[in-house]
mmCIF file of C-alpha atoms in Angstrom:
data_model
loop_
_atom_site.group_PDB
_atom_site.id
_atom_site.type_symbol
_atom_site.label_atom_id
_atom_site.label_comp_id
_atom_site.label_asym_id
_atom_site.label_seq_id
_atom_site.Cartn_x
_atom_site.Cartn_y
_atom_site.Cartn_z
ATOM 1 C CA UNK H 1 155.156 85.988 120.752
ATOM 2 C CA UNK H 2 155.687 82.517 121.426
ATOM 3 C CA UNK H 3 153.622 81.790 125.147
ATOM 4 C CA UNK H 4 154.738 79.393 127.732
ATOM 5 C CA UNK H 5 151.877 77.342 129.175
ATOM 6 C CA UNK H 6 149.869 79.451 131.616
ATOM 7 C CA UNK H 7 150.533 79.166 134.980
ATOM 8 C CA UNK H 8 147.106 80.216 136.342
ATOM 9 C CA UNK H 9 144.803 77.314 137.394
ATOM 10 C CA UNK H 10 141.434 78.171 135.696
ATOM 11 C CA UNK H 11 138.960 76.141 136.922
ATOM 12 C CA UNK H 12 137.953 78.426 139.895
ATOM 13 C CA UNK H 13 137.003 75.227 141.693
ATOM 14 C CA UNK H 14 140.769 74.296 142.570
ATOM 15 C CA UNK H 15 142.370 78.135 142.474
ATOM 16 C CA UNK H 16 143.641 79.149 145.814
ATOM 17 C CA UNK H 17 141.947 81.526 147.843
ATOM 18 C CA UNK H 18 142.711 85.265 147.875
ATOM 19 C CA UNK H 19 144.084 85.233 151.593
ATOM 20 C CA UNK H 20 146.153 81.976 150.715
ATOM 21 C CA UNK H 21 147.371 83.685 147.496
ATOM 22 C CA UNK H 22 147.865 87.186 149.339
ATOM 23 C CA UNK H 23 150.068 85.398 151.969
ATOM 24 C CA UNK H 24 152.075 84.040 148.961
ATOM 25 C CA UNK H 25 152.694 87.433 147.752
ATOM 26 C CA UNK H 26 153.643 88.809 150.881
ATOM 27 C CA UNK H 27 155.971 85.887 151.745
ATOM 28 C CA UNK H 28 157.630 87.126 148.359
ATOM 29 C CA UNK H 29 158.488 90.208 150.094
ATOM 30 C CA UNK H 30 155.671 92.155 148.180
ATOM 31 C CA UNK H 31 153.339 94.530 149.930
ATOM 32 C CA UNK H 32 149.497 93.685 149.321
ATOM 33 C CA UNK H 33 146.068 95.180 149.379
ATOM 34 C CA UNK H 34 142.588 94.692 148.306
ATOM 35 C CA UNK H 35 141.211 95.842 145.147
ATOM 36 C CA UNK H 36 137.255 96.296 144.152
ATOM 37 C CA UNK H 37 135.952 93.977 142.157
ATOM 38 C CA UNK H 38 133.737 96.272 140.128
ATOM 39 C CA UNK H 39 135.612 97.017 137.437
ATOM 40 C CA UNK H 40 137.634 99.895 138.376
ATOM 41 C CA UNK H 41 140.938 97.994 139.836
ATOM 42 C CA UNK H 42 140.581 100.754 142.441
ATOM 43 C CA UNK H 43 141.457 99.989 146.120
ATOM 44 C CA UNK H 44 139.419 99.375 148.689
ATOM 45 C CA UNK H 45 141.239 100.763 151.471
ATOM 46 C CA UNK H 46 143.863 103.914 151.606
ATOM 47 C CA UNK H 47 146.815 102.251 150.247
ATOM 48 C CA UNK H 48 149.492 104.511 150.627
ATOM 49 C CA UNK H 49 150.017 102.966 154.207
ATOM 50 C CA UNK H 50 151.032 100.146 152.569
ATOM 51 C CA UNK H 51 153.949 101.698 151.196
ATOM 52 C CA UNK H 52 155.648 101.915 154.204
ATOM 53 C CA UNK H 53 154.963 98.673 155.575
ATOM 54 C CA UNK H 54 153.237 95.230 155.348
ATOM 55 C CA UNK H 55 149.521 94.257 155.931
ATOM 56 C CA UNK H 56 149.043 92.191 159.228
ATOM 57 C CA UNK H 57 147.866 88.728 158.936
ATOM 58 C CA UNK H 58 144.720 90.163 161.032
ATOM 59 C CA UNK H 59 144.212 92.652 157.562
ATOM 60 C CA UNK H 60 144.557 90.260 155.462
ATOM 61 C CA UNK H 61 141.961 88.198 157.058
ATOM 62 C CA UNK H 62 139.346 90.919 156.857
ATOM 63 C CA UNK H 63 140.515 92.154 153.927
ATOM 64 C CA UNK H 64 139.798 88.911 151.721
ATOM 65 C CA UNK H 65 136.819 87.303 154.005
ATOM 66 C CA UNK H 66 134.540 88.943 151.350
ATOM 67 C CA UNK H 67 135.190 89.088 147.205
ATOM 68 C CA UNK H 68 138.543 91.466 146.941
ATOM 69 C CA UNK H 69 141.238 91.576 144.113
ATOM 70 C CA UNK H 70 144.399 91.737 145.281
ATOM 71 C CA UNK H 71 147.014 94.596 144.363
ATOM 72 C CA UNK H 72 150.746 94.298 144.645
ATOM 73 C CA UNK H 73 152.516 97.666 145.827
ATOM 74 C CA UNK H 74 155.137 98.993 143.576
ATOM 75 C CA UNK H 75 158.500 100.459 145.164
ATOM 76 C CA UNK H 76 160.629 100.364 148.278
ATOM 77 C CA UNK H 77 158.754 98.430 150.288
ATOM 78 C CA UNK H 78 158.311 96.040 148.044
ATOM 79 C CA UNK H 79 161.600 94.868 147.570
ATOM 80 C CA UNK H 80 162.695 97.549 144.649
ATOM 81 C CA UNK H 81 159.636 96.270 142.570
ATOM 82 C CA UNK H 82 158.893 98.083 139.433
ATOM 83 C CA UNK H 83 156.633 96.799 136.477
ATOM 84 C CA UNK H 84 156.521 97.548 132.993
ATOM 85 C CA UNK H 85 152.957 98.124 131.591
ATOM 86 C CA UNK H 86 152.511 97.153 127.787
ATOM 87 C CA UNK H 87 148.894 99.166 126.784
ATOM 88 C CA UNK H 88 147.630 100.057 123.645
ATOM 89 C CA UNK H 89 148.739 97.610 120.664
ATOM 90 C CA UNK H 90 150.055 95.381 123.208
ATOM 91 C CA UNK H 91 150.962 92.458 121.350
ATOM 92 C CA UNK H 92 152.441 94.353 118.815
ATOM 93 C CA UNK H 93 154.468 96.782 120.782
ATOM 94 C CA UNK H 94 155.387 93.695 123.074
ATOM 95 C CA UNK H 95 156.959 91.407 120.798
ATOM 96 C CA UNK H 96 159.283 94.606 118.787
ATOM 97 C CA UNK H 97 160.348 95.176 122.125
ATOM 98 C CA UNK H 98 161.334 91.931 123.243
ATOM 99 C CA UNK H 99 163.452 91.542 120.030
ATOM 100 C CA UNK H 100 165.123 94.026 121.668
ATOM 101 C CA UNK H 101 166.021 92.889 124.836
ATOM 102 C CA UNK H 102 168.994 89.863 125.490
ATOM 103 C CA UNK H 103 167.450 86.061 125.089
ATOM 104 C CA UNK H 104 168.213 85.037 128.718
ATOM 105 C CA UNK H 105 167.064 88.483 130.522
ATOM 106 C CA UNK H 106 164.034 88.245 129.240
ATOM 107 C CA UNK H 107 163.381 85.076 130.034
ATOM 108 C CA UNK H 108 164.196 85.410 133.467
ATOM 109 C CA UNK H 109 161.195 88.114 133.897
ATOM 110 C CA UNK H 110 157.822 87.336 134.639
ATOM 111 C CA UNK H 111 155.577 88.700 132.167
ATOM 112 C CA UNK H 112 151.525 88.345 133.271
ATOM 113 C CA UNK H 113 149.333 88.784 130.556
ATOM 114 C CA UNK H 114 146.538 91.515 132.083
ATOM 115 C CA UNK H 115 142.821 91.395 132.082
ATOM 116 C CA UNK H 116 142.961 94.355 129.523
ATOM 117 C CA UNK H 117 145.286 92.273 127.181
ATOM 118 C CA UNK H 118 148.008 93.874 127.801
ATOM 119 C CA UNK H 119 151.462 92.907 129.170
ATOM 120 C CA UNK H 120 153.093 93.328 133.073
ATOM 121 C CA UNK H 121 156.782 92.483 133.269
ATOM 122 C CA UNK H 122 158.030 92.663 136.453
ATOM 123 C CA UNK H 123 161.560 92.755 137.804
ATOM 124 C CA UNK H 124 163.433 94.488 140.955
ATOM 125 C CA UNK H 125 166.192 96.904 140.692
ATOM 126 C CA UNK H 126 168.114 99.052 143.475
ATOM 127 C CA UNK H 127 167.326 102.034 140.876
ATOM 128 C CA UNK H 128 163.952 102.340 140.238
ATOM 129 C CA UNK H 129 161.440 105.638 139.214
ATOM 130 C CA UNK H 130 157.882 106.490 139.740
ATOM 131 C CA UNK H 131 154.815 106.288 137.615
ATOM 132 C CA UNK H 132 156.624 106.897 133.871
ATOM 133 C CA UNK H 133 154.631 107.611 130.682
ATOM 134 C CA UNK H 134 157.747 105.717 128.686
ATOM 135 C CA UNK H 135 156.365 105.482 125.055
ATOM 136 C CA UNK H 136 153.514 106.805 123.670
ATOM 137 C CA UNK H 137 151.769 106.931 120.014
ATOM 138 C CA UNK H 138 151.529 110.408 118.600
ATOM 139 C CA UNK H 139 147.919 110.728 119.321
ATOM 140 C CA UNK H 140 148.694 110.972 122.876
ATOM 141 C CA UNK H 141 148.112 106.416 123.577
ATOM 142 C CA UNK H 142 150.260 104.964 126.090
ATOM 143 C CA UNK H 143 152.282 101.860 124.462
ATOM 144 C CA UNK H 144 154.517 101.712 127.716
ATOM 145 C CA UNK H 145 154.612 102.484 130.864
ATOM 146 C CA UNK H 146 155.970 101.828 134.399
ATOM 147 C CA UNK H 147 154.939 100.899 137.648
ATOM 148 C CA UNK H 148 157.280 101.966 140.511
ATOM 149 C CA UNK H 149 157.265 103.873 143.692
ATOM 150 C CA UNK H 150 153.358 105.528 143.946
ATOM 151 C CA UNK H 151 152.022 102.588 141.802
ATOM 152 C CA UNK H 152 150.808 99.645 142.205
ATOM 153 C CA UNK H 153 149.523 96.585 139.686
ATOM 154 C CA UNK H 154 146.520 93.844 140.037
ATOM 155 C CA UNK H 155 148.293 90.324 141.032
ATOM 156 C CA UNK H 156 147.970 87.319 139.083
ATOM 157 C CA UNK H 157 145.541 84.872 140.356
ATOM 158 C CA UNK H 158 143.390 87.753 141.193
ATOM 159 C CA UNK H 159 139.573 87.164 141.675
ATOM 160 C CA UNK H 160 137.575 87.885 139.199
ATOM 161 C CA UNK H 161 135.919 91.382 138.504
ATOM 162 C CA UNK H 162 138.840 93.355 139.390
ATOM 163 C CA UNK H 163 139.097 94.239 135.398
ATOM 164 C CA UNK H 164 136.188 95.631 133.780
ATOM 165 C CA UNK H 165 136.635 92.851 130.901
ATOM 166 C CA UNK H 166 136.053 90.302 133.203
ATOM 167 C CA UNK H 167 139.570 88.524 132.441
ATOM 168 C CA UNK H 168 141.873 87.085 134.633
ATOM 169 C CA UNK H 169 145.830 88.578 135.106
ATOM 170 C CA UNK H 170 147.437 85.200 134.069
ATOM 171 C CA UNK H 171 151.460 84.924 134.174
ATOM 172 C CA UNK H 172 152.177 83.791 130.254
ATOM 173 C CA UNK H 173 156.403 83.057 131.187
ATOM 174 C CA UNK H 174 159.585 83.540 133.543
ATOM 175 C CA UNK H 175 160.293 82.743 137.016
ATOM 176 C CA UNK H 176 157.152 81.821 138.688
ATOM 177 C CA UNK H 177 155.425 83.923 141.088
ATOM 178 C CA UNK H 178 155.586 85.004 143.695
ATOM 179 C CA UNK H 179 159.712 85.006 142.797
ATOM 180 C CA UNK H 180 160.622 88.507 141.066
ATOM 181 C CA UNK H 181 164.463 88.490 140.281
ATOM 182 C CA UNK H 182 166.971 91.045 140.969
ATOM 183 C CA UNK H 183 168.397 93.193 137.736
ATOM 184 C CA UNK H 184 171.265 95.452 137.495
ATOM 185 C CA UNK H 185 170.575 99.193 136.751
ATOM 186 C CA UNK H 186 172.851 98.553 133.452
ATOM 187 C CA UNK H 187 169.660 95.469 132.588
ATOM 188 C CA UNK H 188 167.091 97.908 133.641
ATOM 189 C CA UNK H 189 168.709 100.742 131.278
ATOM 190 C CA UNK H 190 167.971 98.076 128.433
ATOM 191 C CA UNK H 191 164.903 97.416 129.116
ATOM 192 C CA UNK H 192 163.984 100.849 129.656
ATOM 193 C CA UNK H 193 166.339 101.968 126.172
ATOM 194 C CA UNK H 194 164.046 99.455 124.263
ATOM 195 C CA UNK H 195 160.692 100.823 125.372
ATOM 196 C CA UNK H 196 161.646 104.257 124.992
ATOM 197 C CA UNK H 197 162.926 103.638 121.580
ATOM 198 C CA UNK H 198 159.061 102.974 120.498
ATOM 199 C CA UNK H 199 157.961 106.108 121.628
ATOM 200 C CA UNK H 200 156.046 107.905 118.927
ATOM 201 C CA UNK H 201 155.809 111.408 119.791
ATOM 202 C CA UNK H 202 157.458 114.548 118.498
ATOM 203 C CA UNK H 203 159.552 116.337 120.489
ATOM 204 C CA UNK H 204 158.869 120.396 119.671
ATOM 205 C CA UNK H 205 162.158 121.969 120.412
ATOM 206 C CA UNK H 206 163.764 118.922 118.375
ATOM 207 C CA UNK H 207 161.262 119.498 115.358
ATOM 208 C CA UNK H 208 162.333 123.761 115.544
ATOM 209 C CA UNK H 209 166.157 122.714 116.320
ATOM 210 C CA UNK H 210 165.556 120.452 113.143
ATOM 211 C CA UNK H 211 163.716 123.273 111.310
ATOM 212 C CA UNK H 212 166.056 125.707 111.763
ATOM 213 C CA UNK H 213 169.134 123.822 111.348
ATOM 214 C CA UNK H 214 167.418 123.022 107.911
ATOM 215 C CA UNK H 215 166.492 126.412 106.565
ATOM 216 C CA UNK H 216 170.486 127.527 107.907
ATOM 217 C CA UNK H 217 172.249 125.103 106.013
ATOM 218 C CA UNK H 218 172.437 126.483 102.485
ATOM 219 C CA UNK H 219 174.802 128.936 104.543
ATOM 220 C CA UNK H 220 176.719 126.979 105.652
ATOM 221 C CA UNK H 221 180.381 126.340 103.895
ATOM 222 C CA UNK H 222 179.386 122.591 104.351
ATOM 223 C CA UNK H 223 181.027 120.439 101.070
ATOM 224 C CA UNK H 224 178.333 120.377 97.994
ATOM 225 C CA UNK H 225 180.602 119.623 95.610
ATOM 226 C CA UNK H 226 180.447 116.210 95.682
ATOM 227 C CA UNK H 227 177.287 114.381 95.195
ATOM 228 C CA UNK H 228 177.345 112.639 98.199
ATOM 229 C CA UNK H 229 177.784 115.704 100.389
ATOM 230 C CA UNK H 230 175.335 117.609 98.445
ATOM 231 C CA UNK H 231 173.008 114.173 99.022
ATOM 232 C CA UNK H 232 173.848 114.883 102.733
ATOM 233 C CA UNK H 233 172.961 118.507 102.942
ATOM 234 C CA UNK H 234 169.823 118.233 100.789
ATOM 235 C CA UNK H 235 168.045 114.833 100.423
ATOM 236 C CA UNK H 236 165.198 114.606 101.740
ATOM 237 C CA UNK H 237 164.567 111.219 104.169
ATOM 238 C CA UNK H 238 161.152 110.581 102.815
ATOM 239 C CA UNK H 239 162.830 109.571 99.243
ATOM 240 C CA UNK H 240 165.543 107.539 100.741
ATOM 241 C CA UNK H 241 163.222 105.166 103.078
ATOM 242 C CA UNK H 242 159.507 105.383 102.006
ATOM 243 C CA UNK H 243 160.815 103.357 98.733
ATOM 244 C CA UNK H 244 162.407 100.962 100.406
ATOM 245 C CA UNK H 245 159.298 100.457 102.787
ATOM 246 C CA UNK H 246 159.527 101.990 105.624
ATOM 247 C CA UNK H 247 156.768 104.258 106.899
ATOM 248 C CA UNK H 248 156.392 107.486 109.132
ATOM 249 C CA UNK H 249 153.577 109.438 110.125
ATOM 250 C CA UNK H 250 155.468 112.868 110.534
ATOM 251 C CA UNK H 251 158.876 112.633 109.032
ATOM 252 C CA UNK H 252 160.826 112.103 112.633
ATOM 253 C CA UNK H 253 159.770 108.680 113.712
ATOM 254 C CA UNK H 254 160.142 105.945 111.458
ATOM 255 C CA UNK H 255 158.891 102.400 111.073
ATOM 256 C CA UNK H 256 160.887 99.450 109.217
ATOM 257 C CA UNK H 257 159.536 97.298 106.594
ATOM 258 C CA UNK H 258 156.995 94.401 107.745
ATOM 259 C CA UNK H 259 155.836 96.396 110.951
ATOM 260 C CA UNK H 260 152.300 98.312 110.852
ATOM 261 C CA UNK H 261 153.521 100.327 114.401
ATOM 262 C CA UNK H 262 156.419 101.150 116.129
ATOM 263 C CA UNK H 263 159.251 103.387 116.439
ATOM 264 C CA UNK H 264 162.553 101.648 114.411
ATOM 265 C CA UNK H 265 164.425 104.971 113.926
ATOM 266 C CA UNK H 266 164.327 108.437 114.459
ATOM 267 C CA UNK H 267 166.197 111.551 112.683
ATOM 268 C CA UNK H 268 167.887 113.353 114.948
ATOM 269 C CA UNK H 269 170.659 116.390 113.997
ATOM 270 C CA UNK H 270 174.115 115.876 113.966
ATOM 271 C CA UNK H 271 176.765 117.768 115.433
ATOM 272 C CA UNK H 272 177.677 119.325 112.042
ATOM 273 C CA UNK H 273 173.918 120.183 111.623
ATOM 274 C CA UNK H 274 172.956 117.032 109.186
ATOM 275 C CA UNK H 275 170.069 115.321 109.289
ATOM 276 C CA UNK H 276 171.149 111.357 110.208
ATOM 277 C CA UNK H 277 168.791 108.642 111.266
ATOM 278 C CA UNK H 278 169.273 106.751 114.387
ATOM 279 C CA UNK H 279 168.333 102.856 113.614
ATOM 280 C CA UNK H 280 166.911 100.853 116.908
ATOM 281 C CA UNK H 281 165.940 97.777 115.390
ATOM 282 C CA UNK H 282 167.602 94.862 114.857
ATOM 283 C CA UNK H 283 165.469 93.936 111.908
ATOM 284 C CA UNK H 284 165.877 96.303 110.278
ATOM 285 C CA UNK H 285 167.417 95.119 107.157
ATOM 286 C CA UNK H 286 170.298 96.601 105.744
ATOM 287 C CA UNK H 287 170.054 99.960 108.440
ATOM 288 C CA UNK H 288 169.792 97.348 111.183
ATOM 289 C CA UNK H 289 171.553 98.326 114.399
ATOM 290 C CA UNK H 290 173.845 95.742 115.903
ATOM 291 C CA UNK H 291 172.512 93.925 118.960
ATOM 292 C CA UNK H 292 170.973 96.282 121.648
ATOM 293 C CA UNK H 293 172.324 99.277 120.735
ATOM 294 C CA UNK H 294 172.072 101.351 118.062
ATOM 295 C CA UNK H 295 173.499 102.306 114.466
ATOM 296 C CA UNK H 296 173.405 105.797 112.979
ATOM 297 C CA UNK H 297 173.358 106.120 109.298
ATOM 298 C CA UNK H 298 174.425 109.416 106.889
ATOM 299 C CA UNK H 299 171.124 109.973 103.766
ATOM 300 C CA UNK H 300 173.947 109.165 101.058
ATOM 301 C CA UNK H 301 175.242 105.616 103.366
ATOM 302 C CA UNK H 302 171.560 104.723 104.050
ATOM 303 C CA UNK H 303 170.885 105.638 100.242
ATOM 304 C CA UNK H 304 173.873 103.667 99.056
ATOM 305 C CA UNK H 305 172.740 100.121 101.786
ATOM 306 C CA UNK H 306 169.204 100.355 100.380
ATOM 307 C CA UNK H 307 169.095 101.314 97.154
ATOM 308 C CA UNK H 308 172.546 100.254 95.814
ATOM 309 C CA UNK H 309 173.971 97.267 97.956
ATOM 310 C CA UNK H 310 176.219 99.632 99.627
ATOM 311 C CA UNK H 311 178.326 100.499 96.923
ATOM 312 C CA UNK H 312 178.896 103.595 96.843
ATOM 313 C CA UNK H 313 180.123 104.339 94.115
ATOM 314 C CA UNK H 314 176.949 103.373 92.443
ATOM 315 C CA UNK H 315 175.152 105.288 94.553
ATOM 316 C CA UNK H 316 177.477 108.703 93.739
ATOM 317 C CA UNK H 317 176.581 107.911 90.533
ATOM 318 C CA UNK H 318 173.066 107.109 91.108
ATOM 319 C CA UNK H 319 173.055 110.945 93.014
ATOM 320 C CA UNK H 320 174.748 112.539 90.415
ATOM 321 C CA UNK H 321 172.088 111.734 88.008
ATOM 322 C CA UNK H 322 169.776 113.128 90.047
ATOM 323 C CA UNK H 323 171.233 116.587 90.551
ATOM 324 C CA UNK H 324 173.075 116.321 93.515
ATOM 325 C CA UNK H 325 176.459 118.213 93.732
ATOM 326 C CA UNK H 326 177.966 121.134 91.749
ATOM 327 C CA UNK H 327 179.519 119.440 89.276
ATOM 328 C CA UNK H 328 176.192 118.463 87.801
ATOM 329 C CA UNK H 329 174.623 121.918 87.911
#
């Protein structure tokens, strides 16, 4: 990821105070409240009072007379604010997602760079959620998050101690804060579409639909006697993609050449009960979707793009060879 100078003053000498930085926050229309500064990010009073309506200048005094981090409420009261959290493999997970995402939206979000390493992006919507578990590795890791109404996130600028690391939350690019800009639900749907897309884990009743569908197809009267719908019907994904380099861990969710992590397509069933892999990425070579949506490729097309250029015909012969349809047998 390419950073924008920091924005956080670091010699602690010159940084604003807590109270003067709390009443910056809250003149941003963002509700505020202390945080300990032992480690935990935990608050120091009970916050949820705070979702309903703003500290008094008379809190804020007392509040931040002493060492205190300061938190920013998620939610209604804070204007529609909602954050997404970036977690385990941060940097990697960051920067496939922001390939996904439109140049000028994503520039237009701050993104704060947290004492854990890991990435806030904040924005405000008129649709927003709660506390979401968005992607997550198969091991049961959280790669992305959100932040929204019942949540709350450590401010930039905060003092010191608030993470157990010891780090600051600096903001790394976009609008400077206290400013969070307004997105449209269709934006937020992007962002959210591009986070999601990473997500790792197996679904079960997709895996049994999957399984099922499988060991039912030989019945069906589906069109074997050509090599590429035999191809369709019985190839197995594995030797389509894993020579072309692109890696899995379970067969569903699958990652494109040059990444180590990430979800860059999935196989999902058809409505005729084929396998067919849904492409996310953009970089994804010759499977690449187009733009921010998606692209969703048939085993003999995704055979015939990879392995043979995309001609097909090279590709039914290719097949052929290899035992597909009943003209061979």
């Amino acid at each position: 990821m390419n950073e924008r100078p920091s924005l956080h003053v670091g010699d602690s000498a010159i940084r604003p105070t807590q109270y003067s930085t709390a009443c910056e926050y809250l003149a941003g229309g963002m509700s505020v409240i202390p945080l300990r500064c032992d480690g935990s990010k935990s608050p120091r009073v009970a916050w949820n009072d705070y979702r309903q309506r703003f500290p008094s200048d008379d809190e804020l005094q007392s509040w931040f007379s002493r060492p205190a981090g300061i938190g920013i409420v998620c939610g209604i009261q804070s204007g529609g604010l909602e954050v997404l959290d970036f977690d385990e493999r941060a940097d990697i997970t960051f920067s496939s997602w922001c390939e996904r995402i439109p140049t000028e939206l994503i520039d237009r979000l701050p993104v704060v760079r947290t004492g854990g390493l890991g990435y806030h992006v904040l924005y405000r919507c008129s649709v927003i959620g709660g506390n979401t578990k968005i992607a997550m590795t198969a091991e049961g890791g959280v790669l992305v998050e959100s932040r929204g109404e019942g949540g709350y996130i450590v401010a930039a600028q905060s003092q010191d101690g608030v993470h157990s690391s010891g780090r600051h939350y600096v903001q790394l690019r976009g609008v400077a804060l206290p400013l969070v800009p307004i997105i449209t639900p269709e934006e937020r749907k992007l962002l959210w579409r591009a986070a999601a897309a990473m997500d790792e884990r197996v679904d079960p009743m997709a895996e049994y639909v999957r399984q099922r569908r499988s060991q039912l197809r030989p019945k069906a009267e589906s069109d074997t006697t050509t090599p590429w719908g035999d191809f369709d019907a019985r190839a197995d994904w594995s030797d389509i993609l894993e020579p072309a380099g692109w890696t899995t861990s379970r067969g569903i969710a699958w990652t494109r050449p040059g990444k180590q992590f990430g979800t860059s397509a999935k196989v999902a069933i058809a409505s005729d009960g084929t396998e067919v892999l849904v492409v996310y990425s953009s970089t994804a070579g010759p499977l690449a979707a187009e733009g921010t949506g998606h692209r969703t490729w048939g085993k003999f097309a995704a055979y015939a793009a990879l392995h043979h250029g995309g001609d097909r015909s090279a590709a039914a012969k290719a097949v052929l060879a290899l035992g597909y349809g009943r003209a061979s047998r």
